[in-house]
Coordinates of C-alpha atoms in Angstrom, one line a residue:
X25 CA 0.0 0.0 0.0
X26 CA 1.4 3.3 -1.0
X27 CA 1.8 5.8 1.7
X28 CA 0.7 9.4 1.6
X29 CA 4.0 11.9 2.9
X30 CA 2.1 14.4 5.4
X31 CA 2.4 17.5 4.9
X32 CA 4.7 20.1 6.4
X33 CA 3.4 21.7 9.5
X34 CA 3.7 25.2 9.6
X35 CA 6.4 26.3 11.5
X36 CA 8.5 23.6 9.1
X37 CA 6.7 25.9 5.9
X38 CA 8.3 29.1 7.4
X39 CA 11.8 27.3 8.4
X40 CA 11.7 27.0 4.9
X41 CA 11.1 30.5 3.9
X42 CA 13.5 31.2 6.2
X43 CA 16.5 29.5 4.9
X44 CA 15.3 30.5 1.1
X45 CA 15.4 34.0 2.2
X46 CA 18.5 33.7 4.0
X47 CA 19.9 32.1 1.0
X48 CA 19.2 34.5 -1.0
X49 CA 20.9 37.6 0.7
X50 CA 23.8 35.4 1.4
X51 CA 24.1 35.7 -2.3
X52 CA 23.6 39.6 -2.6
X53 CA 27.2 40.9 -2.1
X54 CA 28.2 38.2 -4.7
X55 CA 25.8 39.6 -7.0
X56 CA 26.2 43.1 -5.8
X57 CA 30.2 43.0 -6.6
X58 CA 30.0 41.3 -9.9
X59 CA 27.5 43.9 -11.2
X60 CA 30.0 46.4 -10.1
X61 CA 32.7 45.1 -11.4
X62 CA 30.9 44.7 -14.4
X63 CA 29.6 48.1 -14.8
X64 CA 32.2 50.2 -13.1
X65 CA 32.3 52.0 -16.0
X66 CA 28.4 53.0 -15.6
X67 CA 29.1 53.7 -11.6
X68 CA 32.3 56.0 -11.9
X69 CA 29.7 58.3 -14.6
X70 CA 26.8 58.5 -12.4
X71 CA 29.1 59.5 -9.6
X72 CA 30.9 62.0 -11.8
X73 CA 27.3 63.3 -12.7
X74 CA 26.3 63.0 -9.1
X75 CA 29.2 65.8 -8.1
X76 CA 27.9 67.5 -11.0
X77 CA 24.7 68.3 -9.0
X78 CA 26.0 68.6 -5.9
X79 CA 28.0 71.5 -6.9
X80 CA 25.1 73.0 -8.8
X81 CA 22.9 72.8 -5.6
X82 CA 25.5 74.4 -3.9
X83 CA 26.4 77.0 -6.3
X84 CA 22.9 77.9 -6.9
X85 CA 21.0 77.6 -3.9
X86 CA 18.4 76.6 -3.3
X87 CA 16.9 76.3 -7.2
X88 CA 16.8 78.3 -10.4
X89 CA 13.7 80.3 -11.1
X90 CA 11.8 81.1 -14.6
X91 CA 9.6 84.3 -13.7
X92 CA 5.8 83.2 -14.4
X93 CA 6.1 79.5 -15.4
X94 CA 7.9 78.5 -11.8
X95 CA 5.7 80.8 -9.7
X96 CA 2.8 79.0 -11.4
X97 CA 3.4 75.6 -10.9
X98 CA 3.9 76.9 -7.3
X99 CA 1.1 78.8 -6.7
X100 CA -1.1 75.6 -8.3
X101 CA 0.5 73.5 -5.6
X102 CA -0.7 75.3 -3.0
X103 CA -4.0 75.5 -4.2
X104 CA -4.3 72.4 -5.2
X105 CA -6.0 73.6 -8.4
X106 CA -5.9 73.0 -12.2
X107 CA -4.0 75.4 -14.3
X108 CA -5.8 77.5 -17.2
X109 CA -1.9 77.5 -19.2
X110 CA -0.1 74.9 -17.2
X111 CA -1.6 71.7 -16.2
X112 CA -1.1 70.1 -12.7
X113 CA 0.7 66.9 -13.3
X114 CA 4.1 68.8 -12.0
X115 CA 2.5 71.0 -9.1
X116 CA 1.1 67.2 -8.2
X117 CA 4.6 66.3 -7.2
X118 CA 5.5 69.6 -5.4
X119 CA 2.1 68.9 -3.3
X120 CA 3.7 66.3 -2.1
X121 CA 6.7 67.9 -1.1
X122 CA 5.0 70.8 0.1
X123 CA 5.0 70.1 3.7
X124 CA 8.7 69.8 4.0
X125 CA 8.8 73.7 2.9
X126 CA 11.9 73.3 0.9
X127 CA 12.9 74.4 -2.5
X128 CA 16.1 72.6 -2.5
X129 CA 14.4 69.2 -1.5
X130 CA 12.0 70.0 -4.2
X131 CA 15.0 70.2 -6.9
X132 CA 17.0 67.2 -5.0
X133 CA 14.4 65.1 -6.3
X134 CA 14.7 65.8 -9.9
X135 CA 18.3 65.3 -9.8
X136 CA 17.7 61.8 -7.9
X137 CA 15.5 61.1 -10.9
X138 CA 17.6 62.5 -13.8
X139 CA 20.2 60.3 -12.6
X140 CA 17.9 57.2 -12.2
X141 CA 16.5 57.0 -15.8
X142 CA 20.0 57.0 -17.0
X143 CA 20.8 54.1 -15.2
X144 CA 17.6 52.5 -16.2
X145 CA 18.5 53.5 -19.8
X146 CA 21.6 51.9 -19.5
X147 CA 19.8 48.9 -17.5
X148 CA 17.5 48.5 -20.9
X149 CA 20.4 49.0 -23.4
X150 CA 22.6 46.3 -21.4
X151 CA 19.0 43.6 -21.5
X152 CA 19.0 43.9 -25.2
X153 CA 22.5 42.9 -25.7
X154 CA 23.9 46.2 -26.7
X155 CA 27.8 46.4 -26.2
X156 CA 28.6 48.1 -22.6
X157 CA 30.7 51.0 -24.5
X158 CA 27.6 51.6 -27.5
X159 CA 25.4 51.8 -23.7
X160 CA 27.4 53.7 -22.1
X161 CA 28.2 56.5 -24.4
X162 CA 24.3 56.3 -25.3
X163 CA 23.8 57.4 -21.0
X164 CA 26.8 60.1 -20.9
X165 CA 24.4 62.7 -22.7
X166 CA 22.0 62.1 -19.8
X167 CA 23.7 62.1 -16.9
X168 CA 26.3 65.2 -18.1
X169 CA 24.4 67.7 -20.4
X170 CA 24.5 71.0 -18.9
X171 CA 21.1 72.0 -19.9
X172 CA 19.7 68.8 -18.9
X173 CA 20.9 69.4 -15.7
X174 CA 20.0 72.9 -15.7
X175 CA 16.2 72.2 -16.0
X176 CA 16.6 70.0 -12.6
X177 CA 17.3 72.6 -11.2
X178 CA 14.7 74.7 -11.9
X179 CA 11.1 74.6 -10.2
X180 CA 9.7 73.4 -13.9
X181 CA 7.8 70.6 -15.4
X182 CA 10.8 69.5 -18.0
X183 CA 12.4 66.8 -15.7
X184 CA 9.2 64.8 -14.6
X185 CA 8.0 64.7 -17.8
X186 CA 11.5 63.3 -19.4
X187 CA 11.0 60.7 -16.8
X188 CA 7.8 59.8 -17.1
X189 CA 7.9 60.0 -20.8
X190 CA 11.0 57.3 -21.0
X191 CA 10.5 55.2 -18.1
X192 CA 7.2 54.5 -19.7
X193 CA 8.3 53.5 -22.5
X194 CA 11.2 52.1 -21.2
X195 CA 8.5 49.6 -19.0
X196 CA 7.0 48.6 -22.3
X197 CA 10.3 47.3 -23.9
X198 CA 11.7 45.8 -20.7
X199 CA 10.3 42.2 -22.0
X200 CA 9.6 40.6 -25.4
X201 CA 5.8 40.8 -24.3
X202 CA 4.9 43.1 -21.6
X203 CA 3.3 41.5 -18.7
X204 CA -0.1 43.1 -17.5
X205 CA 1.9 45.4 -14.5
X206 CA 4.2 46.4 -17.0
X207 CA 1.1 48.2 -19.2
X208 CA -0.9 49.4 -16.2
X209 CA 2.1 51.1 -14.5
X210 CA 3.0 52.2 -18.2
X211 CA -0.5 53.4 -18.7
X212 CA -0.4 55.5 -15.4
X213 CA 3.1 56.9 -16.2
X214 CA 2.1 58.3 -20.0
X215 CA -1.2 60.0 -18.3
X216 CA 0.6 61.4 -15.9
X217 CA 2.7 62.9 -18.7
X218 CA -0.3 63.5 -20.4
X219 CA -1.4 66.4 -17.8
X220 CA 2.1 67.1 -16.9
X221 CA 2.8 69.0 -20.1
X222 CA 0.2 69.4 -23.5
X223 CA 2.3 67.4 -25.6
X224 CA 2.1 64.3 -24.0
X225 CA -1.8 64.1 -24.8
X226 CA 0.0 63.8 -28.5
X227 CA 2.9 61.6 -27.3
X228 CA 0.0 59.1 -26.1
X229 CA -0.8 57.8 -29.3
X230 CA 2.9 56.5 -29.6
X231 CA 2.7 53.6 -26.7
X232 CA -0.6 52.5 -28.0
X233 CA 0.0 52.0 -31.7
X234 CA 3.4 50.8 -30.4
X235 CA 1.3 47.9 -28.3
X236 CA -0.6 47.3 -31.5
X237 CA 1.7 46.7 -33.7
X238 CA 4.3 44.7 -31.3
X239 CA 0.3 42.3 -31.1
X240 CA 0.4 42.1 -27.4
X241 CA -2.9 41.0 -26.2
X242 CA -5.9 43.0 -26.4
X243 CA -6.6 42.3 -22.6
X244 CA -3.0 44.3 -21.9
X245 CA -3.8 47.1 -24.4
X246 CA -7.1 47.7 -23.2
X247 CA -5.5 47.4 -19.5
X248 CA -2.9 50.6 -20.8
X249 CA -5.3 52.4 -22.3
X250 CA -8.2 52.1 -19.6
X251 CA -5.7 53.6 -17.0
X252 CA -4.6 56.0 -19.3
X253 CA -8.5 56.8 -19.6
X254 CA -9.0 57.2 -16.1
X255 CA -6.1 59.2 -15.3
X256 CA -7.6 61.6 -18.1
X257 CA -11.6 61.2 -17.6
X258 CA -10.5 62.0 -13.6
X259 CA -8.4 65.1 -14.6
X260 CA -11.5 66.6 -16.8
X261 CA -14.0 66.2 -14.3
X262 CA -11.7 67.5 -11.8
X263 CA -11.1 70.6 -14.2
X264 CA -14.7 70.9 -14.8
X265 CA -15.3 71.5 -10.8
X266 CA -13.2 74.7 -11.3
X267 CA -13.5 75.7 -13.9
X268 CA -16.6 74.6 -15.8
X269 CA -15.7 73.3 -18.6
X270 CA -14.2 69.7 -19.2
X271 CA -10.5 70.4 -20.6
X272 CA -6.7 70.1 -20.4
X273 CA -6.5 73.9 -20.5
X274 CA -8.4 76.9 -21.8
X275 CA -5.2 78.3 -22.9
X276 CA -4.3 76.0 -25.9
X277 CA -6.2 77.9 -28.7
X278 CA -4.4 81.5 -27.7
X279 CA -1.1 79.1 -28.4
X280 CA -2.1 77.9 -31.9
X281 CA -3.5 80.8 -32.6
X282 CA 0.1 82.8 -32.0
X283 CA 1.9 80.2 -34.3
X284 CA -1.0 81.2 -37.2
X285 CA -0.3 84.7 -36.8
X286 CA 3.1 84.6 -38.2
X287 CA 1.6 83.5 -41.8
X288 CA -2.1 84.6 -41.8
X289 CA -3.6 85.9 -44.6
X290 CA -6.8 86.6 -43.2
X291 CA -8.5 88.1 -47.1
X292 CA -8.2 84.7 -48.0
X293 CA -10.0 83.4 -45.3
X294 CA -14.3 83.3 -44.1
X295 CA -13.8 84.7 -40.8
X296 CA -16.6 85.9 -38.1
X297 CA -16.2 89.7 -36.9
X298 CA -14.9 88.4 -33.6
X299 CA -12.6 85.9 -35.6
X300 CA -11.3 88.7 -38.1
X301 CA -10.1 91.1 -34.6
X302 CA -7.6 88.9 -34.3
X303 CA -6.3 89.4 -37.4
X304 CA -2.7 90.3 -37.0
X305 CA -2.2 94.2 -38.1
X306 CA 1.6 93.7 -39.4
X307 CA 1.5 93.2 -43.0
X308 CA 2.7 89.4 -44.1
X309 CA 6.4 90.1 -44.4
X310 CA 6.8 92.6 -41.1
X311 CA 4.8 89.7 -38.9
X312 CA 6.6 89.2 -35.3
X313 CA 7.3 86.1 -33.5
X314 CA 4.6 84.2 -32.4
X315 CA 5.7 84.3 -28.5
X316 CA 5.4 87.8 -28.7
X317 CA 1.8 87.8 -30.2
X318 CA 1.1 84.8 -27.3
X319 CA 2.4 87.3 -24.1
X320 CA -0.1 90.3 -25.2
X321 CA 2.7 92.0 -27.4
X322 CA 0.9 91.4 -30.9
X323 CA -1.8 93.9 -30.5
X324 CA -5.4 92.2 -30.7
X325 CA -4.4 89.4 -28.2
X326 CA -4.7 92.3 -25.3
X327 CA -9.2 92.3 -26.3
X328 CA -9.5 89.1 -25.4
X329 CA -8.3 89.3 -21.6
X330 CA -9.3 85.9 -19.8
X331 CA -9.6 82.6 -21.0
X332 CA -12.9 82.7 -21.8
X333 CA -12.1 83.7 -25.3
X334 CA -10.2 80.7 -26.0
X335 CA -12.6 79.4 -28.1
X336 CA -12.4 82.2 -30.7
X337 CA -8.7 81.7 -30.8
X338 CA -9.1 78.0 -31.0
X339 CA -12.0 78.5 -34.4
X340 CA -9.4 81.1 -35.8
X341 CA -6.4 79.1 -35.8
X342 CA -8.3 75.9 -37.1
X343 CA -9.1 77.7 -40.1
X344 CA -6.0 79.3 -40.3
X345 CA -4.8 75.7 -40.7
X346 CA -7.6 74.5 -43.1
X347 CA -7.4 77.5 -45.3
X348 CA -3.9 77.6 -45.8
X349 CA -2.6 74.2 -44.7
X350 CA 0.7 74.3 -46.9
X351 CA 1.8 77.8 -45.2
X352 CA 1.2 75.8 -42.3
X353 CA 3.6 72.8 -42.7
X354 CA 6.1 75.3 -44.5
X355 CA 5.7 77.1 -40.5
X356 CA 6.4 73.7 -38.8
X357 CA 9.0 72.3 -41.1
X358 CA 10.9 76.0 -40.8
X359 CA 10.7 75.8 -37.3
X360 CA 11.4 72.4 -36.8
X361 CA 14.9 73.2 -38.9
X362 CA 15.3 76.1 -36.9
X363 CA 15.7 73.9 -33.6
X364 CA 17.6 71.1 -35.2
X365 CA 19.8 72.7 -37.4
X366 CA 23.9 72.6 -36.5
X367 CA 25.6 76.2 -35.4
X368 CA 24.0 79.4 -33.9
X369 CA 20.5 80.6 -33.1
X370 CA 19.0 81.3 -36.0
X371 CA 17.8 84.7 -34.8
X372 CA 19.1 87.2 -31.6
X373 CA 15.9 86.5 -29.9
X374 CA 16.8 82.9 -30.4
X375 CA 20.1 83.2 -28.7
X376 CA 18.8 84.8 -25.7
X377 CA 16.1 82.7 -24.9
X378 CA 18.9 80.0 -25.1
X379 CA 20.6 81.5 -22.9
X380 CA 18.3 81.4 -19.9
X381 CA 19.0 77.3 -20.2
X382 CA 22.3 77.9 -19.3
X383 CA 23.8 78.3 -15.5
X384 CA 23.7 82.2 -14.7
X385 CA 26.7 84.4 -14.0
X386 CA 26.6 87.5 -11.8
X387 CA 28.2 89.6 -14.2
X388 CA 26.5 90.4 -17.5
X389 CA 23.6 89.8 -15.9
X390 CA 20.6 91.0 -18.7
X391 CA 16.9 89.5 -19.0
X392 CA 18.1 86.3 -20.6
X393 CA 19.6 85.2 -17.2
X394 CA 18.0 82.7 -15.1
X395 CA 17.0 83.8 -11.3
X396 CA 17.4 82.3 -8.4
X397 CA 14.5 81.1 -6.8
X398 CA 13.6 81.5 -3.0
X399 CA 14.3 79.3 0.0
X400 CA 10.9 79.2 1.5
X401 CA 8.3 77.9 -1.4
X402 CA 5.5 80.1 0.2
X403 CA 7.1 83.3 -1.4
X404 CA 5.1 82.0 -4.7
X405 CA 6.1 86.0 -6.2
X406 CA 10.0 86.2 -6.2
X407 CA 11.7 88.1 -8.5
X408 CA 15.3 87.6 -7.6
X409 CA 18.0 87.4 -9.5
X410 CA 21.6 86.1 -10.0
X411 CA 23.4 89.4 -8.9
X412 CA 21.8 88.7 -5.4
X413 CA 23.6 85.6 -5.1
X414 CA 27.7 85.7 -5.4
X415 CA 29.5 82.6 -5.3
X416 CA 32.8 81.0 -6.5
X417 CA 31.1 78.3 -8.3
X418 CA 28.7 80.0 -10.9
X419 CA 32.1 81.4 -13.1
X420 CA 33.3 77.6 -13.6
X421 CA 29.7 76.2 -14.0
X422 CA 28.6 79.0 -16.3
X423 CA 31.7 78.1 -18.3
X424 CA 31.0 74.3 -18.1
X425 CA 27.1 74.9 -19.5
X426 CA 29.0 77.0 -22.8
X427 CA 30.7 73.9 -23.5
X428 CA 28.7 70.9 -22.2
X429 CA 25.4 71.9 -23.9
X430 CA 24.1 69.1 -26.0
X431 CA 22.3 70.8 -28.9
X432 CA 18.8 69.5 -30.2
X433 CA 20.9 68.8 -33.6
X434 CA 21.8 65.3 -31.8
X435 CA 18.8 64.7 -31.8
X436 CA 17.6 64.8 -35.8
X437 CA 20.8 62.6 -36.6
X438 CA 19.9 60.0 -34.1
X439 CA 16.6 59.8 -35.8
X440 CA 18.3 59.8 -39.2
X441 CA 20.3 57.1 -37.7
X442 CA 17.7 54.7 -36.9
X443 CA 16.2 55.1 -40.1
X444 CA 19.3 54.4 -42.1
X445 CA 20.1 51.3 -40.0
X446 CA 16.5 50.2 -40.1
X447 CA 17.2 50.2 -44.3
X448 CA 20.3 47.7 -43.6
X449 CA 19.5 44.1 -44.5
X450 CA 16.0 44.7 -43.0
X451 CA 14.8 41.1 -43.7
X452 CA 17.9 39.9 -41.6
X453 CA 16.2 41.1 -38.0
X454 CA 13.1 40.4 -36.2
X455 CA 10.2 43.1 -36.7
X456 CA 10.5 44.3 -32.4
X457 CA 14.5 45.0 -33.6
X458 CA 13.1 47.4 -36.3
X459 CA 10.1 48.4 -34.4
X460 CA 11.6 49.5 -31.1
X461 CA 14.3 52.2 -31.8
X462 CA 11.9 53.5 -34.4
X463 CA 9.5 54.0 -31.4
X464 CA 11.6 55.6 -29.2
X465 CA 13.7 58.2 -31.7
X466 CA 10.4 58.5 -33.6
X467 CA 8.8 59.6 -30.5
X468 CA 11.8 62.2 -29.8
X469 CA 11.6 63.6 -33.0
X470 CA 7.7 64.2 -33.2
X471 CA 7.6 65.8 -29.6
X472 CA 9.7 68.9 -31.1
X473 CA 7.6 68.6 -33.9
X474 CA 4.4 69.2 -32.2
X475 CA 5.9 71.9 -29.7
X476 CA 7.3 73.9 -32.2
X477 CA 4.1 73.6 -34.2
X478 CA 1.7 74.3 -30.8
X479 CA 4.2 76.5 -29.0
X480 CA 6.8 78.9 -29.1
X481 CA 10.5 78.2 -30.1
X482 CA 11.6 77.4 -27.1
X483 CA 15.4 75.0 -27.0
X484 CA 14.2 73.7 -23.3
X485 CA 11.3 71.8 -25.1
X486 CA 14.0 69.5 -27.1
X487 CA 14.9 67.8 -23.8
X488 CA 12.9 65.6 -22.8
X489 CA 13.6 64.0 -26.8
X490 CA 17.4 63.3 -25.9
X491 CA 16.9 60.3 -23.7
X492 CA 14.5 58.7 -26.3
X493 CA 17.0 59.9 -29.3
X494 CA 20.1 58.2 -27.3
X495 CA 18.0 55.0 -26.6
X496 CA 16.6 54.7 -29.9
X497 CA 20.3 55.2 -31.4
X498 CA 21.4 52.7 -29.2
X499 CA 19.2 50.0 -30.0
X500 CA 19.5 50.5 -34.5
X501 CA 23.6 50.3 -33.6
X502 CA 23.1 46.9 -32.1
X503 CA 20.4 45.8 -34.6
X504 CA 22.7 46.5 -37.3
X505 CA 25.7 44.6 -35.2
X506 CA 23.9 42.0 -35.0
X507 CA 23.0 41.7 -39.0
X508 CA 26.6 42.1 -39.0
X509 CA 28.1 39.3 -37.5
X510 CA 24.9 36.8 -37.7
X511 CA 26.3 33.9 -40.5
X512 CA 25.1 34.0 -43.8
X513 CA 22.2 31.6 -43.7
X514 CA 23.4 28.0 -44.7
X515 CA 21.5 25.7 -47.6
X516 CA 19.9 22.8 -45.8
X517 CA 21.6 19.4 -45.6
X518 CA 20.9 17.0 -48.8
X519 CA 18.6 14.1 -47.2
X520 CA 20.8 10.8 -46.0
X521 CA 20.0 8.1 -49.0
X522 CA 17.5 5.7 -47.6
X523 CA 19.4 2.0 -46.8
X524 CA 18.6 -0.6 -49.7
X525 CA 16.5 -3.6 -48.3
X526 CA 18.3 -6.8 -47.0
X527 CA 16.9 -10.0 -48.0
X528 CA 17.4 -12.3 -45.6
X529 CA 17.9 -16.0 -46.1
X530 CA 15.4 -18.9 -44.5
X531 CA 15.6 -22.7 -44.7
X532 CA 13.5 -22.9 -47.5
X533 CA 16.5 -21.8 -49.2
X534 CA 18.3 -24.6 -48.6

């Protein structure tokens, strides 16, 4: 008779778990010190970029400030209120910081984070079997980039949306298939972004055709796009409470409309009396840059105070768009040149909003300086600036953001790349190698599209493309390695002649 082994009592279960457990951190410095000796390489850069910040913090205590934009997201965070211009996916995570009541803990953050997605970046790159030097140089634009680190250290919505932006993405790509925690996080992470800044309500549609096509399961599609739904149905209902209407924003149409104004020809259009009062009165050749039609300085933008009138901007700039769509693109594909092209700013006004990207000095201190933004987070008006703050650091650090600027240029040519590569023996790779670093630099690259076309020139808006652009790059190098160095496909083996029969001898023979 076959006997039955009982089963383990309980306190024998968690002996068990016990000694698992145990057995597994026994193993961690093992681990710990081959992954360092691995990637010292990775290690020694963060640290280098780690002292990069710390002398920033120092040097420009507590935070840098952008009059308006950094008082806003402030001032939102206190009130815990949805923005008419800025949306409150960033004033969200100063909230939450709020109740420490300090600025520099609010910017410690975004350095902790800059240098964490490059380490997940890395982490991705080195999954995928990209060589440790193609990885590594792909992260050194992230962790040292003087105007990357810059915008952590201003009170602005740049660095959590970089993160958001990649680390979704980066979620998505982690695994062949990704598993059903990978697409909700994902999904939450993307509609965060999504009300974090305007573009990412565009950059949504990346993720989920890039789900589609990879055919992950409809279950884990719907799963991303039902939490990106209620991260977005919850905002407009919350916006609605405040503001009565259900929106992102009830400043986006005054933004189109500025970009219009630059190449309206308002004779050729139908326009409603209210519609035509925005006409711009410069003729076509004298027109002024759209910022300064956005900020009040055009003229007819000054009638329509409050934000009320946004619809009237939003019609007008539609048919703007309708009526003269090839003036349009021939506005987006100048501007998008304009912010990609190699060497200077294309215009003065260029340069000096450029400028304000870059680490402040005391002297030649003008309006395309960056200020330094108060200790206490409650003073949401400040108007300091860097001649109220002397110290030995900003000279050097001014110095190092002249030279250790990476321009938005890198960016075009690592899109160029991937498309080249992807053109390589593209039969000899698997669809996901072609499909993921077209996602990622395709991604980059359409961002500054759409903020150039929605927005003002602006070089600040090109950063949160460089991690994607570097990533992408990354991953064509190692597709078109791989095509490389796989052998030429061999012809199959002729079939092994089949043995002739054996006849066999009997008795009978005999």
């Amino acid at each position: 008779m076959t006997e039955v082994a009982a089963e383990p009592t309980r306190p024998a279960r968690l002996r068990a778990r016990v000694t698992d457990l145990l057995d597994l951190l026994s193993g961690l410095p093992a681990t710990t010190l081959r992954l360092a000796r691995d990637h010292w390489a990775l290690l020694a850069l963060l640290a280098i970029g780690g002292v990069l910040r710390l002398l920033v913090m120092v040097g420009y205590a507590p935070a840098l400030w952008y009059q308006g934009d950094s008082q806003g997201y402030l001032g939102l965070a206190y009130r815990e209120e949805p923005g008419v211009i800025r949306p409150y996916g960033y004033s969200f995570l100063l909230n939450l910081l709020l109740p420490f009541e300090s600025v520099r803990l609010m910017v410690l953050v975004q350095h902790a984070a800059g240098l964490g997605l490059a380490a997940a970046a890395y982490a991705l790159l080195q999954r995928r079997g990209v060589a440790r030097w193609v990885a590594l140089l792909a992260t050194v634009p992230l962790v040292l980039d003087a105007r990357t680190v810059a915008l952590e250290h201003f009170l602005l919505a740049e660095t959590l949306f970089t993160v958001l932006v990649t680390a979704g993405l980066v979620l998505l790509c982690w695994r062949d298939t990704p598993g059903w925690l990978a697409c909700v996080v994902a999904g939450g992470l993307f509609g965060w972004a999504a009300v974090t800044r305007s573009v990412g309500l565009v950059a949504l549609a990346v993720p989920l055709l890039y789900l589609i096509l990879r055919r992950v399961p409809w279950l884990r599609v719907a799963a991303f796009a039902s939490v990106v739904g209620v991260v977005l149905g919850g905002y407009l209902v919350w916006y609605h409470s405040f503001h009565g209407v259900y929106s992102f924003g009830t400043y986006g149409g005054r933004f189109l409309w500025s970009r219009t104004a630059t190449f309206v020809e308002c004779d050729r259009l139908t326009l409603t009396d209210r519609e035509r009062q925005l006409c711009p009165s410069q003729p076509l050749g004298e027109r002024l840059p759209s910022d300064l039609y956005l900020w009040n300085g055009g003229g007819p933008n000054s009638d329509f105070p409050d934000r009320s009138y946004d619809p009237v901007f939003s019609s007008f700039a539609r048919k703007a768009i309708l009526g003269q769509p090839l003036d349009f693109l021939a506005m987006v594909g100048t501007e998008t040149w304009r912010t990609l092209r190699p060497g200077p700013p294309a215009t003065e006004r260029v340069a000096c909003v450029g400028e304000v990207w870059e680490f402040p000095v005391t002297e030649e201190q003008t309006t395309c300086r960056a200020h330094i933004a108060p200790f206490d987070p409650r003073r949401q008006r400040f108007a300091g600036n860097a001649t109220d703050h002397e110290h030995p650091l900003m000279a050097p650090l001014h110095t190092y953001s002249r030279v250790a600027s990476v321009p938005a240029t890198v960016v075009g040519l690592a899109f160029l790349l991937v498309v080249a590569l992807a053109l390589v023996r593209p039969r000899a790779s698997t669809w996901r190698e072609h499909l993921d670093p077209l996602t990622f630099a395709g991604l980059g690259l359409g961002m500054i599209v759409v903020s150039v076309s929605t927005s003002t020139l602006d070089p600040r808006y090109s950063i949160p493309s460089l991690p994607l652009a570097m990533i992408g790059a990354a991953l064509a190098w190692q597709r078109f390695r791989s095509t490389r160095t796989a052998p030429p496909p061999s012809a199959p083996p002729a079939p092994a002649p089949s043995p002739e029969p054996r006849i066999v001898a009997t008795g009978a023979d005999h």
